[in-house]
Amino acid sequence: MPPPLRLQHIHLPSPSPTNLPPYSLASKLQSLLRRHHLNFKDSPSTNPPPPPFLISFTPLPIYTLGRRQSSPLSPQELTRLSRPLSYQNQTLPVTTSHSPRGGLTTYHGPGQVVLWPVLDIHSKRHKTFTVRCYSRLLENTTIATLEKMFRIRAFTTEDPGVWTRVGGGEEERKIAALGVHLRRHVSGLGTAINVDMPGTDEVLSERENPWRRIVACGIEGKTVTCVREVVAHITAGEGPGLKGTEEVADFWGRELSERIGVDGVDKISGGRVAELLEEAVVRSEEGWEGGEEGYVEEVRRGLGGWVEEALDRGV
């Protein structure tokens, strides 16, 4: 009898506020895991069936350009987006990259948790989903996480993503972005929850607030918020405390596992994460890119001391 199918959660740790995983490294890991699923679909008799995976991480600052970004950025726009970002009294580099999702430009970086499930939405080993139902699965998993962890009432609208209102106001603000890319029904990308980062109007300086540099996802007239901002408006003494990005990722993973019908979650950590990242780079066409090798070495070298530190900080 085969063992129960469980979601494999790979969390890329954040050794410090300035040593975050590069987005490109997470993308290579995603490609490796998707290849496992595609290989099984090609030759099910010679490849073992892979489990569903979840990659979670908080990346170095990056602006990603979706498929609707048909024209290249002007030199002035590129210079503006690429200016360094000030975060917790540290200066962080900012990069830009094209993404296979729909939409225009969005931002990922410190204070946000990115969640990428990698699974075959037509697999008979767990619940199956249409494309629309899979998008709804990501939305509902995010909405349930925000409600159960923080008592935040979130919802969907005609615009992509997950939205909420702050302090009883009427304005709808985006609290989580959504982007899906499917290749032969194997999922890529996912959702990104704003946990503790400036809202659009909280900090006006472009050096400190990355949302001030763009119209998020190309939706004019809409603003962005985060868990911290919404929780701060919950009645004093009755609201939940702010959780770290890794704790949010763990909760989201458990919620996802229940909704796809698997038998819980196994969290992959430590040396195995470093091994997977190295394999992902070696098997990629690009090889090692800026900052990736240093990050993997830090993960491998710091398996003792800074892990406890990071948990104490809630990252």
PDB file of C-alpha atoms in Angstrom:
ATOM      1  CA  MET A   1       0.000   0.000   0.000  1.00  0.00           C
ATOM      2  CA  PRO A   2       1.532   3.376  -1.018  1.00  0.00           C
ATOM      3  CA  PRO A   3       2.178   5.921   1.754  1.00  0.00           C
ATOM      4  CA  PRO A   4      -0.327   8.768   2.166  1.00  0.00           C
ATOM      5  CA  LEU A   5       0.141  11.648  -0.270  1.00  0.00           C
ATOM      6  CA  ARG A   6       1.332  14.802   1.492  1.00  0.00           C
ATOM      7  CA  LEU A   7       2.095  18.327   0.341  1.00  0.00           C
ATOM      8  CA  GLN A   8       5.855  18.985   0.331  1.00  0.00           C
ATOM      9  CA  HIS A   9       6.467  22.533   1.603  1.00  0.00           C
ATOM     10  CA  ILE A  10       9.863  24.020   0.708  1.00  0.00           C
ATOM     11  CA  HIS A  11      10.446  27.285   2.552  1.00  0.00           C
ATOM     12  CA  LEU A  12      13.449  29.356   1.449  1.00  0.00           C
ATOM     13  CA  PRO A  13      14.732  30.929   4.661  1.00  0.00           C
ATOM     14  CA  SER A  14      15.707  34.548   5.219  1.00  0.00           C
ATOM     15  CA  PRO A  15      18.985  34.568   7.167  1.00  0.00           C
ATOM     16  CA  SER A  16      18.723  38.339   7.710  1.00  0.00           C
ATOM     17  CA  PRO A  17      16.710  41.331   6.406  1.00  0.00           C
ATOM     18  CA  THR A  18      19.410  41.897   3.787  1.00  0.00           C
ATOM     19  CA  ASN A  19      20.106  38.258   2.885  1.00  0.00           C
ATOM     20  CA  LEU A  20      16.909  37.189   1.174  1.00  0.00           C
ATOM     21  CA  PRO A  21      16.577  34.602  -1.605  1.00  0.00           C
ATOM     22  CA  PRO A  22      16.817  36.031  -5.126  1.00  0.00           C
ATOM     23  CA  TYR A  23      13.557  35.693  -7.061  1.00  0.00           C
ATOM     24  CA  SER A  24      15.505  34.074  -9.902  1.00  0.00           C
ATOM     25  CA  LEU A  25      16.615  31.258  -7.594  1.00  0.00           C
ATOM     26  CA  ALA A  26      13.047  30.489  -6.532  1.00  0.00           C
ATOM     27  CA  SER A  27      12.054  30.479 -10.221  1.00  0.00           C
ATOM     28  CA  LYS A  28      14.727  27.882 -11.003  1.00  0.00           C
ATOM     29  CA  LEU A  29      13.515  25.698  -8.138  1.00  0.00           C
ATOM     30  CA  GLN A  30       9.969  26.018  -9.462  1.00  0.00           C
ATOM     31  CA  SER A  31      11.148  24.939 -12.936  1.00  0.00           C
ATOM     32  CA  LEU A  32      12.885  21.883 -11.452  1.00  0.00           C
ATOM     33  CA  LEU A  33       9.772  20.765  -9.570  1.00  0.00           C
ATOM     34  CA  ARG A  34       7.529  21.368 -12.581  1.00  0.00           C
ATOM     35  CA  ARG A  35       9.922  19.254 -14.672  1.00  0.00           C
ATOM     36  CA  HIS A  36       9.414  16.344 -12.228  1.00  0.00           C
ATOM     37  CA  HIS A  37       5.657  16.513 -12.877  1.00  0.00           C
ATOM     38  CA  LEU A  38       6.057  16.885 -16.639  1.00  0.00           C
ATOM     39  CA  ASN A  39       8.503  13.955 -16.807  1.00  0.00           C
ATOM     40  CA  PHE A  40       5.968  11.776 -15.029  1.00  0.00           C
ATOM     41  CA  LYS A  41       3.250  12.822 -17.471  1.00  0.00           C
ATOM     42  CA  ASP A  42       5.574  11.949 -20.370  1.00  0.00           C
ATOM     43  CA  SER A  43       6.690   8.559 -19.009  1.00  0.00           C
ATOM     44  CA  PRO A  44       4.551   7.417 -16.072  1.00  0.00           C
ATOM     45  CA  SER A  45       5.966   3.886 -16.239  1.00  0.00           C
ATOM     46  CA  THR A  46       9.592   4.998 -15.817  1.00  0.00           C
ATOM     47  CA  ASN A  47       9.246   8.028 -13.497  1.00  0.00           C
ATOM     48  CA  PRO A  48       7.889   7.936  -9.949  1.00  0.00           C
ATOM     49  CA  PRO A  49       4.786  10.095  -9.376  1.00  0.00           C
ATOM     50  CA  PRO A  50       5.901  13.349  -7.744  1.00  0.00           C
ATOM     51  CA  PRO A  51       3.964  14.809  -4.810  1.00  0.00           C
ATOM     52  CA  PRO A  52       2.394  18.264  -4.867  1.00  0.00           C
ATOM     53  CA  PHE A  53       4.861  20.939  -3.781  1.00  0.00           C
ATOM     54  CA  LEU A  54       4.641  24.397  -2.240  1.00  0.00           C
ATOM     55  CA  ILE A  55       7.515  26.890  -2.483  1.00  0.00           C
ATOM     56  CA  SER A  56       7.350  29.821  -0.061  1.00  0.00           C
ATOM     57  CA  PHE A  57       9.815  32.692   0.233  1.00  0.00           C
ATOM     58  CA  THR A  58      10.363  36.407   0.764  1.00  0.00           C
ATOM     59  CA  PRO A  59      12.581  37.661  -2.078  1.00  0.00           C
ATOM     60  CA  LEU A  60      14.991  40.484  -2.534  1.00  0.00           C
ATOM     61  CA  PRO A  61      13.137  43.470  -4.063  1.00  0.00           C
ATOM     62  CA  ILE A  62      12.025  42.856  -7.653  1.00  0.00           C
ATOM     63  CA  TYR A  63       9.501  44.264 -10.121  1.00  0.00           C
ATOM     64  CA  THR A  64       8.034  41.603 -12.405  1.00  0.00           C
ATOM     65  CA  LEU A  65       6.457  42.474 -15.754  1.00  0.00           C
ATOM     66  CA  GLY A  66       3.482  40.394 -16.895  1.00  0.00           C
ATOM     67  CA  ARG A  67       2.482  39.337 -20.406  1.00  0.00           C
ATOM     68  CA  ARG A  68       0.362  42.468 -20.922  1.00  0.00           C
ATOM     69  CA  GLN A  69       3.569  44.522 -20.746  1.00  0.00           C
ATOM     70  CA  SER A  70       3.882  44.385 -24.523  1.00  0.00           C
ATOM     71  CA  SER A  71       6.323  47.267 -24.933  1.00  0.00           C
ATOM     72  CA  PRO A  72       9.733  47.390 -23.235  1.00  0.00           C
ATOM     73  CA  LEU A  73      10.337  49.813 -20.391  1.00  0.00           C
ATOM     74  CA  SER A  74      11.920  53.106 -21.378  1.00  0.00           C
ATOM     75  CA  PRO A  75      15.412  53.805 -19.992  1.00  0.00           C
ATOM     76  CA  GLN A  76      13.831  56.354 -17.632  1.00  0.00           C
ATOM     77  CA  GLU A  77      11.257  53.825 -16.353  1.00  0.00           C
ATOM     78  CA  LEU A  78      13.917  51.158 -15.911  1.00  0.00           C
ATOM     79  CA  THR A  79      16.161  53.552 -13.995  1.00  0.00           C
ATOM     80  CA  ARG A  80      13.286  54.550 -11.728  1.00  0.00           C
ATOM     81  CA  LEU A  81      12.320  50.963 -10.902  1.00  0.00           C
ATOM     82  CA  SER A  82      15.915  49.858 -10.389  1.00  0.00           C
ATOM     83  CA  ARG A  83      16.839  52.464  -7.788  1.00  0.00           C
ATOM     84  CA  PRO A  84      17.875  50.914  -4.437  1.00  0.00           C
ATOM     85  CA  LEU A  85      15.182  50.481  -1.789  1.00  0.00           C
ATOM     86  CA  SER A  86      15.536  51.451   1.874  1.00  0.00           C
ATOM     87  CA  TYR A  87      14.230  48.750   4.221  1.00  0.00           C
ATOM     88  CA  GLN A  88      14.776  48.589   8.005  1.00  0.00           C
ATOM     89  CA  ASN A  89      17.668  51.056   7.755  1.00  0.00           C
ATOM     90  CA  GLN A  90      19.320  48.885   5.107  1.00  0.00           C
ATOM     91  CA  THR A  91      19.774  49.620   1.399  1.00  0.00           C
ATOM     92  CA  LEU A  92      18.695  46.760  -0.862  1.00  0.00           C
ATOM     93  CA  PRO A  93      19.283  46.337  -4.611  1.00  0.00           C
ATOM     94  CA  VAL A  94      16.225  46.201  -6.864  1.00  0.00           C
ATOM     95  CA  THR A  95      15.916  44.148 -10.062  1.00  0.00           C
ATOM     96  CA  THR A  96      13.315  43.751 -12.817  1.00  0.00           C
ATOM     97  CA  SER A  97      12.255  40.607 -14.666  1.00  0.00           C
ATOM     98  CA  HIS A  98       9.615  39.354 -17.081  1.00  0.00           C
ATOM     99  CA  SER A  99       7.040  36.890 -15.749  1.00  0.00           C
ATOM    100  CA  PRO A 100       4.758  34.426 -17.600  1.00  0.00           C
ATOM    101  CA  ARG A 101       1.703  35.555 -15.621  1.00  0.00           C
ATOM    102  CA  GLY A 102      -0.905  37.929 -17.030  1.00  0.00           C
ATOM    103  CA  GLY A 103      -1.172  41.570 -16.061  1.00  0.00           C
ATOM    104  CA  LEU A 104       1.360  44.382 -16.036  1.00  0.00           C
ATOM    105  CA  THR A 105       3.994  45.313 -13.447  1.00  0.00           C
ATOM    106  CA  THR A 106       3.893  44.226  -9.808  1.00  0.00           C
ATOM    107  CA  TYR A 107       6.342  44.139  -6.928  1.00  0.00           C
ATOM    108  CA  HIS A 108       7.693  41.417  -4.628  1.00  0.00           C
ATOM    109  CA  GLY A 109      10.034  41.943  -1.705  1.00  0.00           C
ATOM    110  CA  PRO A 110      10.628  42.223   2.051  1.00  0.00           C
ATOM    111  CA  GLY A 111       7.516  42.065   4.223  1.00  0.00           C
ATOM    112  CA  GLN A 112       5.700  39.855   1.711  1.00  0.00           C
ATOM    113  CA  VAL A 113       5.355  36.084   1.509  1.00  0.00           C
ATOM    114  CA  VAL A 114       5.259  34.529  -1.972  1.00  0.00           C
ATOM    115  CA  LEU A 115       3.501  31.157  -2.269  1.00  0.00           C
ATOM    116  CA  TRP A 116       3.922  28.976  -5.356  1.00  0.00           C
ATOM    117  CA  PRO A 117       2.148  25.605  -5.449  1.00  0.00           C
ATOM    118  CA  VAL A 118       3.557  23.169  -8.014  1.00  0.00           C
ATOM    119  CA  LEU A 119       1.029  20.452  -8.764  1.00  0.00           C
ATOM    120  CA  ASP A 120      -0.844  18.756 -11.597  1.00  0.00           C
ATOM    121  CA  ILE A 121      -4.377  20.149 -11.424  1.00  0.00           C
ATOM    122  CA  HIS A 122      -5.622  17.067 -13.361  1.00  0.00           C
ATOM    123  CA  SER A 123      -3.854  14.488 -11.170  1.00  0.00           C
ATOM    124  CA  LYS A 124      -6.104  11.681  -9.913  1.00  0.00           C
ATOM    125  CA  ARG A 125      -4.049  11.410  -6.714  1.00  0.00           C
ATOM    126  CA  HIS A 126      -5.822  14.419  -5.179  1.00  0.00           C
ATOM    127  CA  LYS A 127      -8.746  16.687  -6.051  1.00  0.00           C
ATOM    128  CA  THR A 128      -8.755  17.873  -9.670  1.00  0.00           C
ATOM    129  CA  PHE A 129      -9.390  21.435 -10.821  1.00  0.00           C
ATOM    130  CA  THR A 130     -10.282  23.374 -13.931  1.00  0.00           C
ATOM    131  CA  VAL A 131      -8.192  26.476 -14.608  1.00  0.00           C
ATOM    132  CA  ARG A 132     -10.844  28.748 -13.125  1.00  0.00           C
ATOM    133  CA  CYS A 133     -11.377  26.482 -10.128  1.00  0.00           C
ATOM    134  CA  TYR A 134      -7.638  26.404  -9.491  1.00  0.00           C
ATOM    135  CA  SER A 135      -7.511  30.216  -9.437  1.00  0.00           C
ATOM    136  CA  ARG A 136     -10.454  30.161  -7.045  1.00  0.00           C
ATOM    137  CA  LEU A 137      -8.585  27.621  -4.899  1.00  0.00           C
ATOM    138  CA  LEU A 138      -5.674  30.062  -4.475  1.00  0.00           C
ATOM    139  CA  GLU A 139      -8.055  32.919  -3.699  1.00  0.00           C
ATOM    140  CA  ASN A 140     -10.060  30.924  -1.156  1.00  0.00           C
ATOM    141  CA  THR A 141      -6.945  29.533   0.525  1.00  0.00           C
ATOM    142  CA  THR A 142      -5.667  33.083   0.941  1.00  0.00           C
ATOM    143  CA  ILE A 143      -9.012  34.418   2.173  1.00  0.00           C
ATOM    144  CA  ALA A 144      -9.292  31.600   4.739  1.00  0.00           C
ATOM    145  CA  THR A 145      -5.728  32.180   5.958  1.00  0.00           C
ATOM    146  CA  LEU A 146      -6.333  35.899   6.490  1.00  0.00           C
ATOM    147  CA  GLU A 147      -9.614  35.220   8.302  1.00  0.00           C
ATOM    148  CA  LYS A 148      -8.369  32.441  10.572  1.00  0.00           C
ATOM    149  CA  MET A 149      -4.985  33.966  11.411  1.00  0.00           C
ATOM    150  CA  PHE A 150      -5.881  37.662  11.615  1.00  0.00           C
ATOM    151  CA  ARG A 151      -9.689  38.019  11.543  1.00  0.00           C
ATOM    152  CA  ILE A 152      -9.311  39.970   8.302  1.00  0.00           C
ATOM    153  CA  ARG A 153     -12.381  39.876   6.076  1.00  0.00           C
ATOM    154  CA  ALA A 154     -10.969  39.534   2.562  1.00  0.00           C
ATOM    155  CA  PHE A 155     -12.798  38.976  -0.709  1.00  0.00           C
ATOM    156  CA  THR A 156     -12.445  38.889  -4.470  1.00  0.00           C
ATOM    157  CA  THR A 157     -13.652  41.484  -6.971  1.00  0.00           C
ATOM    158  CA  GLU A 158     -13.756  41.755 -10.749  1.00  0.00           C
ATOM    159  CA  ASP A 159     -10.058  42.658 -10.557  1.00  0.00           C
ATOM    160  CA  PRO A 160      -7.463  39.910  -9.939  1.00  0.00           C
ATOM    161  CA  GLY A 161      -6.126  39.251  -6.461  1.00  0.00           C
ATOM    162  CA  VAL A 162      -7.556  39.287  -2.946  1.00  0.00           C
ATOM    163  CA  TRP A 163      -8.899  42.517  -1.497  1.00  0.00           C
ATOM    164  CA  THR A 164     -10.011  43.976   1.837  1.00  0.00           C
ATOM    165  CA  ARG A 165     -11.106  47.210   3.475  1.00  0.00           C
ATOM    166  CA  VAL A 166      -9.184  49.046   6.183  1.00  0.00           C
ATOM    167  CA  GLY A 167     -10.788  50.346   9.379  1.00  0.00           C
ATOM    168  CA  GLY A 168     -14.380  50.124   8.190  1.00  0.00           C
ATOM    169  CA  GLY A 169     -13.751  52.262   5.115  1.00  0.00           C
ATOM    170  CA  GLU A 170     -15.363  51.682   1.741  1.00  0.00           C
ATOM    171  CA  GLU A 171     -12.203  51.657  -0.373  1.00  0.00           C
ATOM    172  CA  GLU A 172     -11.155  48.226  -1.633  1.00  0.00           C
ATOM    173  CA  ARG A 173      -7.421  47.667  -1.234  1.00  0.00           C
ATOM    174  CA  LYS A 174      -5.373  44.760  -2.542  1.00  0.00           C
ATOM    175  CA  ILE A 175      -3.775  42.652   0.177  1.00  0.00           C
ATOM    176  CA  ALA A 176      -2.630  39.708  -1.972  1.00  0.00           C
ATOM    177  CA  ALA A 177      -1.648  39.413  -5.626  1.00  0.00           C
ATOM    178  CA  LEU A 178      -2.531  36.414  -7.784  1.00  0.00           C
ATOM    179  CA  GLY A 179      -0.817  35.107 -10.904  1.00  0.00           C
ATOM    180  CA  VAL A 180      -1.154  31.671 -12.482  1.00  0.00           C
ATOM    181  CA  HIS A 181       0.821  29.968 -15.225  1.00  0.00           C
ATOM    182  CA  LEU A 182      -0.050  26.424 -16.321  1.00  0.00           C
ATOM    183  CA  ARG A 183       2.002  24.151 -18.532  1.00  0.00           C
ATOM    184  CA  ARG A 184       0.149  20.987 -19.497  1.00  0.00           C
ATOM    185  CA  HIS A 185      -1.925  21.447 -16.322  1.00  0.00           C
ATOM    186  CA  VAL A 186       1.131  21.704 -14.063  1.00  0.00           C
ATOM    187  CA  SER A 187       0.923  24.886 -12.023  1.00  0.00           C
ATOM    188  CA  GLY A 188       3.430  27.689 -11.686  1.00  0.00           C
ATOM    189  CA  LEU A 189       3.412  30.990  -9.797  1.00  0.00           C
ATOM    190  CA  GLY A 190       0.601  31.494  -7.277  1.00  0.00           C
ATOM    191  CA  THR A 191      -0.105  34.228  -4.752  1.00  0.00           C
ATOM    192  CA  ALA A 192       1.787  36.822  -2.712  1.00  0.00           C
ATOM    193  CA  ILE A 193       0.441  38.137   0.603  1.00  0.00           C
ATOM    194  CA  ASN A 194       1.477  41.572   1.845  1.00  0.00           C
ATOM    195  CA  VAL A 195       2.255  40.923   5.516  1.00  0.00           C
ATOM    196  CA  ASP A 196       4.286  43.900   6.743  1.00  0.00           C
ATOM    197  CA  MET A 197       5.155  46.401   4.048  1.00  0.00           C
ATOM    198  CA  PRO A 198       4.059  49.981   3.284  1.00  0.00           C
ATOM    199  CA  GLY A 199       0.637  50.483   1.782  1.00  0.00           C
ATOM    200  CA  THR A 200       0.382  52.709  -1.293  1.00  0.00           C
ATOM    201  CA  ASP A 201      -0.381  55.844   0.726  1.00  0.00           C
ATOM    202  CA  GLU A 202       1.395  55.065   4.017  1.00  0.00           C
ATOM    203  CA  VAL A 203       4.864  56.224   2.957  1.00  0.00           C
ATOM    204  CA  LEU A 204       5.191  58.681   0.086  1.00  0.00           C
ATOM    205  CA  SER A 205       8.914  58.305  -0.588  1.00  0.00           C
ATOM    206  CA  GLU A 206       9.742  56.070  -3.559  1.00  0.00           C
ATOM    207  CA  ARG A 207      12.984  55.127  -1.828  1.00  0.00           C
ATOM    208  CA  GLU A 208      11.076  53.534   1.066  1.00  0.00           C
ATOM    209  CA  ASN A 209       7.793  52.527  -0.578  1.00  0.00           C
ATOM    210  CA  PRO A 210       8.130  50.338  -3.702  1.00  0.00           C
ATOM    211  CA  TRP A 211       4.427  50.747  -4.590  1.00  0.00           C
ATOM    212  CA  ARG A 212       4.952  54.476  -5.213  1.00  0.00           C
ATOM    213  CA  ARG A 213       6.994  53.647  -8.332  1.00  0.00           C
ATOM    214  CA  ILE A 214       4.216  51.766 -10.204  1.00  0.00           C
ATOM    215  CA  VAL A 215       0.496  51.382 -10.780  1.00  0.00           C
ATOM    216  CA  ALA A 216       0.256  47.954  -9.146  1.00  0.00           C
ATOM    217  CA  CYS A 217      -0.711  45.345 -11.760  1.00  0.00           C
ATOM    218  CA  GLY A 218      -1.832  48.172 -14.028  1.00  0.00           C
ATOM    219  CA  ILE A 219      -5.095  48.773 -12.124  1.00  0.00           C
ATOM    220  CA  GLU A 220      -5.590  52.553 -12.033  1.00  0.00           C
ATOM    221  CA  GLY A 221      -7.214  54.099  -8.983  1.00  0.00           C
ATOM    222  CA  LYS A 222      -6.613  51.106  -6.690  1.00  0.00           C
ATOM    223  CA  THR A 223      -4.268  50.962  -3.724  1.00  0.00           C
ATOM    224  CA  VAL A 224      -2.370  48.286  -1.821  1.00  0.00           C
ATOM    225  CA  THR A 225      -2.484  47.424   1.869  1.00  0.00           C
ATOM    226  CA  CYS A 226      -0.907  44.816   4.157  1.00  0.00           C
ATOM    227  CA  VAL A 227      -1.834  42.611   7.113  1.00  0.00           C
ATOM    228  CA  ARG A 228      -0.124  44.956   9.587  1.00  0.00           C
ATOM    229  CA  GLU A 229      -2.128  47.974   8.431  1.00  0.00           C
ATOM    230  CA  VAL A 230      -5.462  46.140   8.565  1.00  0.00           C
ATOM    231  CA  VAL A 231      -4.787  44.482  11.936  1.00  0.00           C
ATOM    232  CA  ALA A 232      -3.859  47.872  13.430  1.00  0.00           C
ATOM    233  CA  HIS A 233      -7.443  49.019  12.818  1.00  0.00           C
ATOM    234  CA  ILE A 234      -9.037  46.060  14.599  1.00  0.00           C
ATOM    235  CA  THR A 235     -10.439  47.035  18.004  1.00  0.00           C
ATOM    236  CA  ALA A 236      -7.599  47.585  20.488  1.00  0.00           C
ATOM    237  CA  GLY A 237      -7.027  44.591  22.750  1.00  0.00           C
ATOM    238  CA  GLU A 238      -9.158  42.307  20.622  1.00  0.00           C
ATOM    239  CA  GLY A 239      -7.130  42.055  17.446  1.00  0.00           C
ATOM    240  CA  PRO A 240      -4.645  39.282  16.741  1.00  0.00           C
ATOM    241  CA  GLY A 241      -0.924  39.891  16.780  1.00  0.00           C
ATOM    242  CA  LEU A 242       1.091  40.183  13.584  1.00  0.00           C
ATOM    243  CA  LYS A 243       2.691  36.914  12.489  1.00  0.00           C
ATOM    244  CA  GLY A 244       5.918  36.476  10.551  1.00  0.00           C
ATOM    245  CA  THR A 245       5.994  35.573   6.876  1.00  0.00           C
ATOM    246  CA  GLU A 246       7.133  31.987   7.523  1.00  0.00           C
ATOM    247  CA  GLU A 247       4.295  31.415   9.985  1.00  0.00           C
ATOM    248  CA  VAL A 248       1.819  32.738   7.395  1.00  0.00           C
ATOM    249  CA  ALA A 249       3.349  30.397   4.791  1.00  0.00           C
ATOM    250  CA  ASP A 250       2.999  27.395   7.115  1.00  0.00           C
ATOM    251  CA  PHE A 251      -0.662  28.168   7.798  1.00  0.00           C
ATOM    252  CA  TRP A 252      -1.379  28.751   4.105  1.00  0.00           C
ATOM    253  CA  GLY A 253       0.245  25.403   3.273  1.00  0.00           C
ATOM    254  CA  ARG A 254      -1.900  23.533   5.782  1.00  0.00           C
ATOM    255  CA  GLU A 255      -5.009  25.225   4.408  1.00  0.00           C
ATOM    256  CA  LEU A 256      -4.023  24.298   0.848  1.00  0.00           C
ATOM    257  CA  SER A 257      -3.367  20.656   1.762  1.00  0.00           C
ATOM    258  CA  GLU A 258      -6.882  20.320   3.187  1.00  0.00           C
ATOM    259  CA  ARG A 259      -8.466  21.935   0.147  1.00  0.00           C
ATOM    260  CA  ILE A 260      -6.696  19.702  -2.380  1.00  0.00           C
ATOM    261  CA  GLY A 261      -7.422  16.586  -0.318  1.00  0.00           C
ATOM    262  CA  VAL A 262      -3.982  15.323   0.698  1.00  0.00           C
ATOM    263  CA  ASP A 263      -2.885  13.943   4.046  1.00  0.00           C
ATOM    264  CA  GLY A 264      -1.175  16.991   5.551  1.00  0.00           C
ATOM    265  CA  VAL A 265       2.136  18.763   4.973  1.00  0.00           C
ATOM    266  CA  ASP A 266       5.811  17.793   5.205  1.00  0.00           C
ATOM    267  CA  LYS A 267       8.100  20.789   5.594  1.00  0.00           C
ATOM    268  CA  ILE A 268      11.455  20.488   3.847  1.00  0.00           C
ATOM    269  CA  SER A 269      14.193  22.485   5.516  1.00  0.00           C
ATOM    270  CA  GLY A 270      17.900  22.667   6.291  1.00  0.00           C
ATOM    271  CA  GLY A 271      20.411  20.913   4.097  1.00  0.00           C
ATOM    272  CA  ARG A 272      17.787  19.468   1.785  1.00  0.00           C
ATOM    273  CA  VAL A 273      16.720  22.987   0.759  1.00  0.00           C
ATOM    274  CA  ALA A 274      20.310  23.855  -0.168  1.00  0.00           C
ATOM    275  CA  GLU A 275      20.625  20.615  -2.164  1.00  0.00           C
ATOM    276  CA  LEU A 276      17.427  21.312  -4.109  1.00  0.00           C
ATOM    277  CA  LEU A 277      18.476  24.882  -4.883  1.00  0.00           C
ATOM    278  CA  GLU A 278      21.873  23.758  -6.132  1.00  0.00           C
ATOM    279  CA  GLU A 279      20.280  21.071  -8.312  1.00  0.00           C
ATOM    280  CA  ALA A 280      17.826  23.632  -9.692  1.00  0.00           C
ATOM    281  CA  VAL A 281      20.653  25.951 -10.741  1.00  0.00           C
ATOM    282  CA  VAL A 282      22.777  23.167 -12.250  1.00  0.00           C
ATOM    283  CA  ARG A 283      19.838  21.951 -14.345  1.00  0.00           C
ATOM    284  CA  SER A 284      18.850  25.442 -15.497  1.00  0.00           C
ATOM    285  CA  GLU A 285      19.924  27.045 -18.752  1.00  0.00           C
ATOM    286  CA  GLU A 286      21.064  30.221 -17.023  1.00  0.00           C
ATOM    287  CA  GLY A 287      23.334  28.665 -14.394  1.00  0.00           C
ATOM    288  CA  TRP A 288      24.348  30.731 -11.383  1.00  0.00           C
ATOM    289  CA  GLU A 289      23.180  34.358 -11.501  1.00  0.00           C
ATOM    290  CA  GLY A 290      23.743  37.369  -9.278  1.00  0.00           C
ATOM    291  CA  GLY A 291      23.535  36.610  -5.570  1.00  0.00           C
ATOM    292  CA  GLU A 292      22.313  33.037  -5.940  1.00  0.00           C
ATOM    293  CA  GLU A 293      25.489  31.173  -5.058  1.00  0.00           C
ATOM    294  CA  GLY A 294      26.128  33.341  -2.018  1.00  0.00           C
ATOM    295  CA  TYR A 295      22.596  32.768  -0.761  1.00  0.00           C
ATOM    296  CA  VAL A 296      22.809  28.970  -1.156  1.00  0.00           C
ATOM    297  CA  GLU A 297      26.167  28.931   0.595  1.00  0.00           C
ATOM    298  CA  GLU A 298      24.685  30.980   3.432  1.00  0.00           C
ATOM    299  CA  VAL A 299      21.803  28.516   3.750  1.00  0.00           C
ATOM    300  CA  ARG A 300      24.222  25.610   3.856  1.00  0.00           C
ATOM    301  CA  ARG A 301      26.647  27.322   6.240  1.00  0.00           C
ATOM    302  CA  GLY A 302      24.076  28.811   8.580  1.00  0.00           C
ATOM    303  CA  LEU A 303      21.950  25.781   9.345  1.00  0.00           C
ATOM    304  CA  GLY A 304      22.640  26.195  13.045  1.00  0.00           C
ATOM    305  CA  GLY A 305      22.861  29.699  14.409  1.00  0.00           C
ATOM    306  CA  TRP A 306      20.762  31.987  12.256  1.00  0.00           C
ATOM    307  CA  VAL A 307      17.799  29.606  11.887  1.00  0.00           C
ATOM    308  CA  GLU A 308      16.838  30.141  15.515  1.00  0.00           C
ATOM    309  CA  GLU A 309      17.481  33.866  15.102  1.00  0.00           C
ATOM    310  CA  ALA A 310      15.190  34.019  12.065  1.00  0.00           C
ATOM    311  CA  LEU A 311      12.439  32.163  13.913  1.00  0.00           C
ATOM    312  CA  ASP A 312      12.707  34.617  16.797  1.00  0.00           C
ATOM    313  CA  ARG A 313      12.373  37.513  14.341  1.00  0.00           C
ATOM    314  CA  GLY A 314       9.331  35.869  12.752  1.00  0.00           C
ATOM    315  CA  VAL A 315      10.706  35.878   9.201  1.00  0.00           C
TER     316      VAL A 315
END
